[in-house]
Structures are given as structure tokens and as C-alpha cells.
PDB file of C-alpha atoms in Angstrom:
ATOM      1  CA  UNK M 110      11.880  36.778  16.555  1.00 36.00           C
ATOM      2  CA  UNK M 111      11.589  40.773  17.535  1.00 35.00           C
ATOM      3  CA  UNK M 112       8.504  42.586  18.088  1.00 40.00           C
ATOM      4  CA  UNK M 113       8.048  45.802  15.996  1.00 39.00           C
ATOM      5  CA  UNK M 114       8.599  48.865  18.215  1.00 42.00           C
ATOM      6  CA  UNK M 115       5.177  50.223  19.103  1.00 47.00           C
ATOM      7  CA  UNK M 116       5.758  53.779  18.807  1.00 47.00           C
ATOM      8  CA  UNK M 117       2.908  56.196  18.551  1.00 46.00           C
ATOM      9  CA  UNK M 118       2.384  57.039  14.654  1.00 45.00           C
ATOM     10  CA  UNK M 119       0.210  59.903  15.444  1.00 44.00           C
ATOM     11  CA  UNK M 120       2.609  61.785  17.213  1.00 49.00           C
ATOM     12  CA  UNK M 121       5.585  63.523  15.380  1.00 56.00           C
ATOM     13  CA  UNK M 122       9.104  62.913  16.529  1.00 79.00           C
ATOM     14  CA  UNK M 123      10.687  65.520  18.899  1.00 91.00           C
ATOM     15  CA  UNK M 124      14.302  66.363  19.384  1.00 96.00           C
ATOM     16  CA  UNK M 125      15.554  66.816  22.850  1.00 97.00           C
ATOM     17  CA  UNK M 126      15.978  70.627  22.231  1.00 97.00           C
ATOM     18  CA  UNK M 127      12.292  70.742  21.104  1.00 97.00           C
ATOM     19  CA  UNK M 128      11.135  68.758  24.246  1.00 97.00           C
ATOM     20  CA  UNK M 129      13.053  71.108  26.332  1.00 97.00           C
ATOM     21  CA  UNK M 130      11.672  74.142  24.674  1.00 97.00           C
ATOM     22  CA  UNK M 131       8.198  72.655  25.034  1.00 97.00           C
ATOM     23  CA  UNK M 132       8.625  72.011  28.878  1.00 98.00           C
ATOM     24  CA  UNK M 133      10.093  75.455  29.202  1.00 97.00           C
ATOM     25  CA  UNK M 134       6.942  76.768  27.623  1.00 97.00           C
ATOM     26  CA  UNK M 135       4.506  74.464  29.631  1.00 95.00           C
ATOM     27  CA  UNK M 136       6.181  75.385  32.876  1.00 96.00           C
ATOM     28  CA  UNK M 137       7.030  78.974  32.151  1.00 96.00           C
ATOM     29  CA  UNK M 138      10.563  78.364  33.233  1.00 97.00           C
ATOM     30  CA  UNK M 139      12.971  81.428  32.817  1.00 97.00           C
ATOM     31  CA  UNK M 140      15.755  79.492  31.281  1.00 97.00           C
ATOM     32  CA  UNK M 141      16.424  76.383  29.353  1.00 97.00           C
ATOM     33  CA  UNK M 142      18.640  75.096  32.018  1.00 97.00           C
ATOM     34  CA  UNK M 143      15.862  74.999  34.353  1.00 97.00           C
ATOM     35  CA  UNK M 144      13.387  73.198  31.922  1.00 98.00           C
ATOM     36  CA  UNK M 145      16.274  70.598  31.574  1.00 98.00           C
ATOM     37  CA  UNK M 146      16.538  70.236  35.411  1.00 97.00           C
ATOM     38  CA  UNK M 147      12.935  69.566  35.650  1.00 98.00           C
ATOM     39  CA  UNK M 148      12.894  67.050  32.706  1.00 98.00           C
ATOM     40  CA  UNK M 149      15.909  64.974  33.907  1.00 98.00           C
ATOM     41  CA  UNK M 150      14.438  65.014  37.627  1.00 98.00           C
ATOM     42  CA  UNK M 151      10.997  63.872  36.549  1.00 98.00           C
ATOM     43  CA  UNK M 152      12.065  61.476  33.777  1.00 98.00           C
ATOM     44  CA  UNK M 153      14.512  59.835  36.640  1.00 97.00           C
ATOM     45  CA  UNK M 154      11.617  59.488  38.941  1.00 97.00           C
ATOM     46  CA  UNK M 155       9.287  58.093  36.317  1.00 98.00           C
ATOM     47  CA  UNK M 156      11.967  55.537  35.503  1.00 97.00           C
ATOM     48  CA  UNK M 157      11.737  54.110  38.731  1.00 97.00           C
ATOM     49  CA  UNK M 158       8.011  53.611  38.548  1.00 97.00           C
ATOM     50  CA  UNK M 159       7.361  52.398  35.096  1.00 96.00           C
ATOM     51  CA  UNK M 160       8.221  48.756  34.126  1.00 94.00           C
ATOM     52  CA  UNK M 161       8.058  46.097  31.466  1.00 94.00           C
ATOM     53  CA  UNK M 162       6.871  46.746  27.878  1.00 95.00           C
ATOM     54  CA  UNK M 163       5.372  50.105  29.184  1.00 96.00           C
ATOM     55  CA  UNK M 164       9.025  51.350  29.984  1.00 96.00           C
ATOM     56  CA  UNK M 165      10.472  50.182  26.616  1.00 96.00           C
ATOM     57  CA  UNK M 166       7.585  51.612  24.609  1.00 97.00           C
ATOM     58  CA  UNK M 167       7.646  54.988  26.309  1.00 98.00           C
ATOM     59  CA  UNK M 168      11.415  55.350  25.839  1.00 97.00           C
ATOM     60  CA  UNK M 169      11.042  54.699  22.187  1.00 97.00           C
ATOM     61  CA  UNK M 170       8.583  57.595  22.107  1.00 97.00           C
ATOM     62  CA  UNK M 171      11.087  59.860  23.953  1.00 98.00           C
ATOM     63  CA  UNK M 172      14.015  61.739  22.338  1.00 97.00           C
ATOM     64  CA  UNK M 173      17.144  59.750  22.945  1.00 97.00           C
ATOM     65  CA  UNK M 174      18.634  62.020  25.845  1.00 97.00           C
ATOM     66  CA  UNK M 175      15.079  61.545  27.715  1.00 97.00           C
ATOM     67  CA  UNK M 176      14.668  57.852  26.988  1.00 97.00           C
ATOM     68  CA  UNK M 177      18.301  57.393  28.656  1.00 97.00           C
ATOM     69  CA  UNK M 178      17.587  59.364  31.508  1.00 97.00           C
ATOM     70  CA  UNK M 179      14.335  57.222  31.957  1.00 97.00           C
ATOM     71  CA  UNK M 180      15.790  53.940  31.329  1.00 97.00           C
ATOM     72  CA  UNK M 181      19.083  54.602  33.603  1.00 96.00           C
ATOM     73  CA  UNK M 182      16.863  54.107  36.531  1.00 94.00           C
ATOM     74  CA  UNK M 183      16.069  50.807  38.198  1.00 94.00           C
ATOM     75  CA  UNK M 184      12.352  50.251  38.968  1.00 93.00           C
ATOM     76  CA  UNK M 185      11.634  50.262  42.534  1.00 93.00           C
ATOM     77  CA  UNK M 186       9.849  47.112  44.057  1.00 90.00           C
ATOM     78  CA  UNK M 187       7.041  49.320  45.490  1.00 91.00           C
ATOM     79  CA  UNK M 188       5.351  51.776  43.258  1.00 92.00           C
ATOM     80  CA  UNK M 189       4.277  55.147  44.764  1.00 96.00           C
ATOM     81  CA  UNK M 190       0.964  56.865  44.568  1.00 96.00           C
ATOM     82  CA  UNK M 191       0.855  60.054  42.454  1.00 96.00           C
ATOM     83  CA  UNK M 192       1.288  62.139  45.485  1.00 96.00           C
ATOM     84  CA  UNK M 193       3.925  59.870  46.675  1.00 97.00           C
ATOM     85  CA  UNK M 194       5.619  60.403  43.472  1.00 98.00           C
ATOM     86  CA  UNK M 195       5.658  64.170  43.786  1.00 98.00           C
ATOM     87  CA  UNK M 196       6.922  63.804  47.545  1.00 97.00           C
ATOM     88  CA  UNK M 197       9.486  61.744  46.370  1.00 97.00           C
ATOM     89  CA  UNK M 198      10.862  64.290  43.937  1.00 98.00           C
ATOM     90  CA  UNK M 199      10.631  67.105  46.553  1.00 98.00           C
ATOM     91  CA  UNK M 200      12.630  64.980  48.973  1.00 97.00           C
ATOM     92  CA  UNK M 201      15.343  64.197  46.604  1.00 95.00           C
ATOM     93  CA  UNK M 202      15.615  67.510  45.112  1.00 96.00           C
ATOM     94  CA  UNK M 203      15.181  69.858  48.188  1.00 97.00           C
ATOM     95  CA  UNK M 204      12.054  71.541  46.531  1.00 96.00           C
ATOM     96  CA  UNK M 205       9.013  72.289  48.178  1.00 97.00           C
ATOM     97  CA  UNK M 206       5.934  69.822  47.084  1.00 97.00           C
ATOM     98  CA  UNK M 207       4.261  72.716  45.296  1.00 97.00           C
ATOM     99  CA  UNK M 208       7.621  73.092  42.977  1.00 97.00           C
ATOM    100  CA  UNK M 209       7.861  69.380  42.660  1.00 98.00           C
ATOM    101  CA  UNK M 210       4.062  69.101  41.426  1.00 97.00           C
ATOM    102  CA  UNK M 211       4.672  72.154  39.133  1.00 97.00           C
ATOM    103  CA  UNK M 212       7.672  70.416  37.437  1.00 98.00           C
ATOM    104  CA  UNK M 213       6.093  67.001  37.370  1.00 98.00           C
ATOM    105  CA  UNK M 214       3.086  68.527  35.422  1.00 97.00           C
ATOM    106  CA  UNK M 215       5.080  70.396  33.253  1.00 97.00           C
ATOM    107  CA  UNK M 216       7.265  67.430  32.118  1.00 98.00           C
ATOM    108  CA  UNK M 217       4.555  65.138  32.161  1.00 98.00           C
ATOM    109  CA  UNK M 218       2.331  67.229  29.811  1.00 96.00           C
ATOM    110  CA  UNK M 219       4.811  66.725  27.077  1.00 97.00           C
ATOM    111  CA  UNK M 220       5.539  63.145  27.805  1.00 98.00           C
ATOM    112  CA  UNK M 221       1.972  62.415  27.606  1.00 97.00           C
ATOM    113  CA  UNK M 222       1.594  64.163  24.219  1.00 96.00           C
ATOM    114  CA  UNK M 223       4.687  62.093  23.006  1.00 97.00           C
ATOM    115  CA  UNK M 224       3.477  58.685  24.419  1.00 97.00           C
ATOM    116  CA  UNK M 225       0.016  59.140  22.958  1.00 96.00           C
ATOM    117  CA  UNK M 226      -3.365  58.111  24.270  1.00 95.00           C
ATOM    118  CA  UNK M 227      -2.993  54.443  23.902  1.00 96.00           C
ATOM    119  CA  UNK M 228       0.270  53.991  25.478  1.00 97.00           C
ATOM    120  CA  UNK M 229      -0.503  56.645  28.186  1.00 97.00           C
ATOM    121  CA  UNK M 230      -3.585  54.603  29.056  1.00 95.00           C
ATOM    122  CA  UNK M 231      -1.621  51.445  29.479  1.00 96.00           C
ATOM    123  CA  UNK M 232       0.910  53.249  31.682  1.00 97.00           C
ATOM    124  CA  UNK M 233      -1.988  54.826  34.041  1.00 96.00           C
ATOM    125  CA  UNK M 234      -3.599  51.507  34.073  1.00 94.00           C
ATOM    126  CA  UNK M 235      -0.513  49.714  35.784  1.00 94.00           C
ATOM    127  CA  UNK M 236       0.552  52.759  38.024  1.00 95.00           C
ATOM    128  CA  UNK M 237      -1.121  53.424  41.537  1.00 93.00           C
ATOM    129  CA  UNK M 238      -3.722  56.049  41.676  1.00 92.00           C
ATOM    130  CA  UNK M 239      -3.065  59.758  41.303  1.00 93.00           C
ATOM    131  CA  UNK M 240      -0.993  59.614  38.235  1.00 96.00           C
ATOM    132  CA  UNK M 241      -3.583  60.737  35.806  1.00 95.00           C
ATOM    133  CA  UNK M 242      -3.780  64.254  37.016  1.00 94.00           C
ATOM    134  CA  UNK M 243       0.008  64.406  36.992  1.00 96.00           C
ATOM    135  CA  UNK M 244      -0.025  63.617  33.139  1.00 96.00           C
ATOM    136  CA  UNK M 245      -2.833  66.144  32.729  1.00 92.00           C
ATOM    137  CA  UNK M 246      -5.749  63.618  32.320  1.00 90.00           C
ATOM    138  CA  UNK M 247      -8.799  62.751  34.344  1.00 85.00           C
ATOM    139  CA  UNK M 248      -8.563  60.293  36.971  1.00 75.00           C
ATOM    140  CA  UNK M 249     -11.093  58.023  35.785  1.00 63.00           C
ATOM    141  CA  UNK M 250     -10.668  54.806  37.811  1.00 58.00           C
ATOM    142  CA  UNK M 251     -11.928  54.189  41.397  1.00 57.00           C
ATOM    143  CA  UNK M 252      -9.326  54.240  44.146  1.00 55.00           C
ATOM    144  CA  UNK M 253      -8.742  50.906  45.757  1.00 56.00           C
ATOM    145  CA  UNK M 254      -9.622  50.388  49.365  1.00 56.00           C
ATOM    146  CA  UNK M 255      -6.841  50.177  51.922  1.00 55.00           C
ATOM    147  CA  UNK M 256      -5.746  46.700  52.901  1.00 52.00           C
TER     148      UNK M 256
END
């Protein structure tokens, strides 16, 4: 028995080209190629953090090319905080943390719209603190005390 996909019915499907143009606008990137580089880098990093049904449902909301970038990654055993996520992107790309944060915000703002509020809330609930701001949302949960 198969579950029906839980795609967000309130969000219009977007092609990869439309996604790149939206990210280019959000990030004020000078070229489509620079926007595509940001999309692929951020989605690959996100693919190492999001697992299970959330990963499957998010992939279903994305254009095929973006979904393949997300799902091609093997999830890491230890999840990074939001700031750790940005620092990881910076270290993998050689960018400064400020540029990595900019890229992350531009891409994840578009991903948040494609995912819709319900799926985004589920994903944020399962990720460590700091991701809400990266998706352009308020951080509403209390940080967990260090063990």
C-alpha cells in the first residue's frame, strides 16, 4: 500500500528555471549561473540534514533538478545547528560565512515557499535550532540546554 504524496496543494509548481530566477532575484545575483551554484550548494547541504518523510515530502515540492540535488546526499549522523550549517557551507565552498549565509537565505526563502507552512514547520521541528531564520521564519522554540 502506498501513501499518497503530501505535496503542498496551495503552492504552484515551479520549474527549475523559474526557481533559479526566483533565487537570482532573492539573492540579487548578477547571473543565472551564480544563482544555480547557490541552489546546488545549499540544497546539497540541506540534503545532508533532512531525513525520513520530511526529506521525501520536500523533494516532492521541488523541481526535479533541485530534488535530485537534495536527495543525492547521504544524511549525516549528527545534525548541524543553523550556524553550523552556514559554517559547513563556507568551509566546503571556500566562501566567507557572510556569503554562505547570504546564499543560504536566498535559496531557503524560495524552498520555504515551495514547501509551504505545514511541511516547513515539520522540518524546522526536527532540525536543531537556528534553521528558522535561515528559511526566513521567526525562531519560536526555546534552545535546548547544552548537555
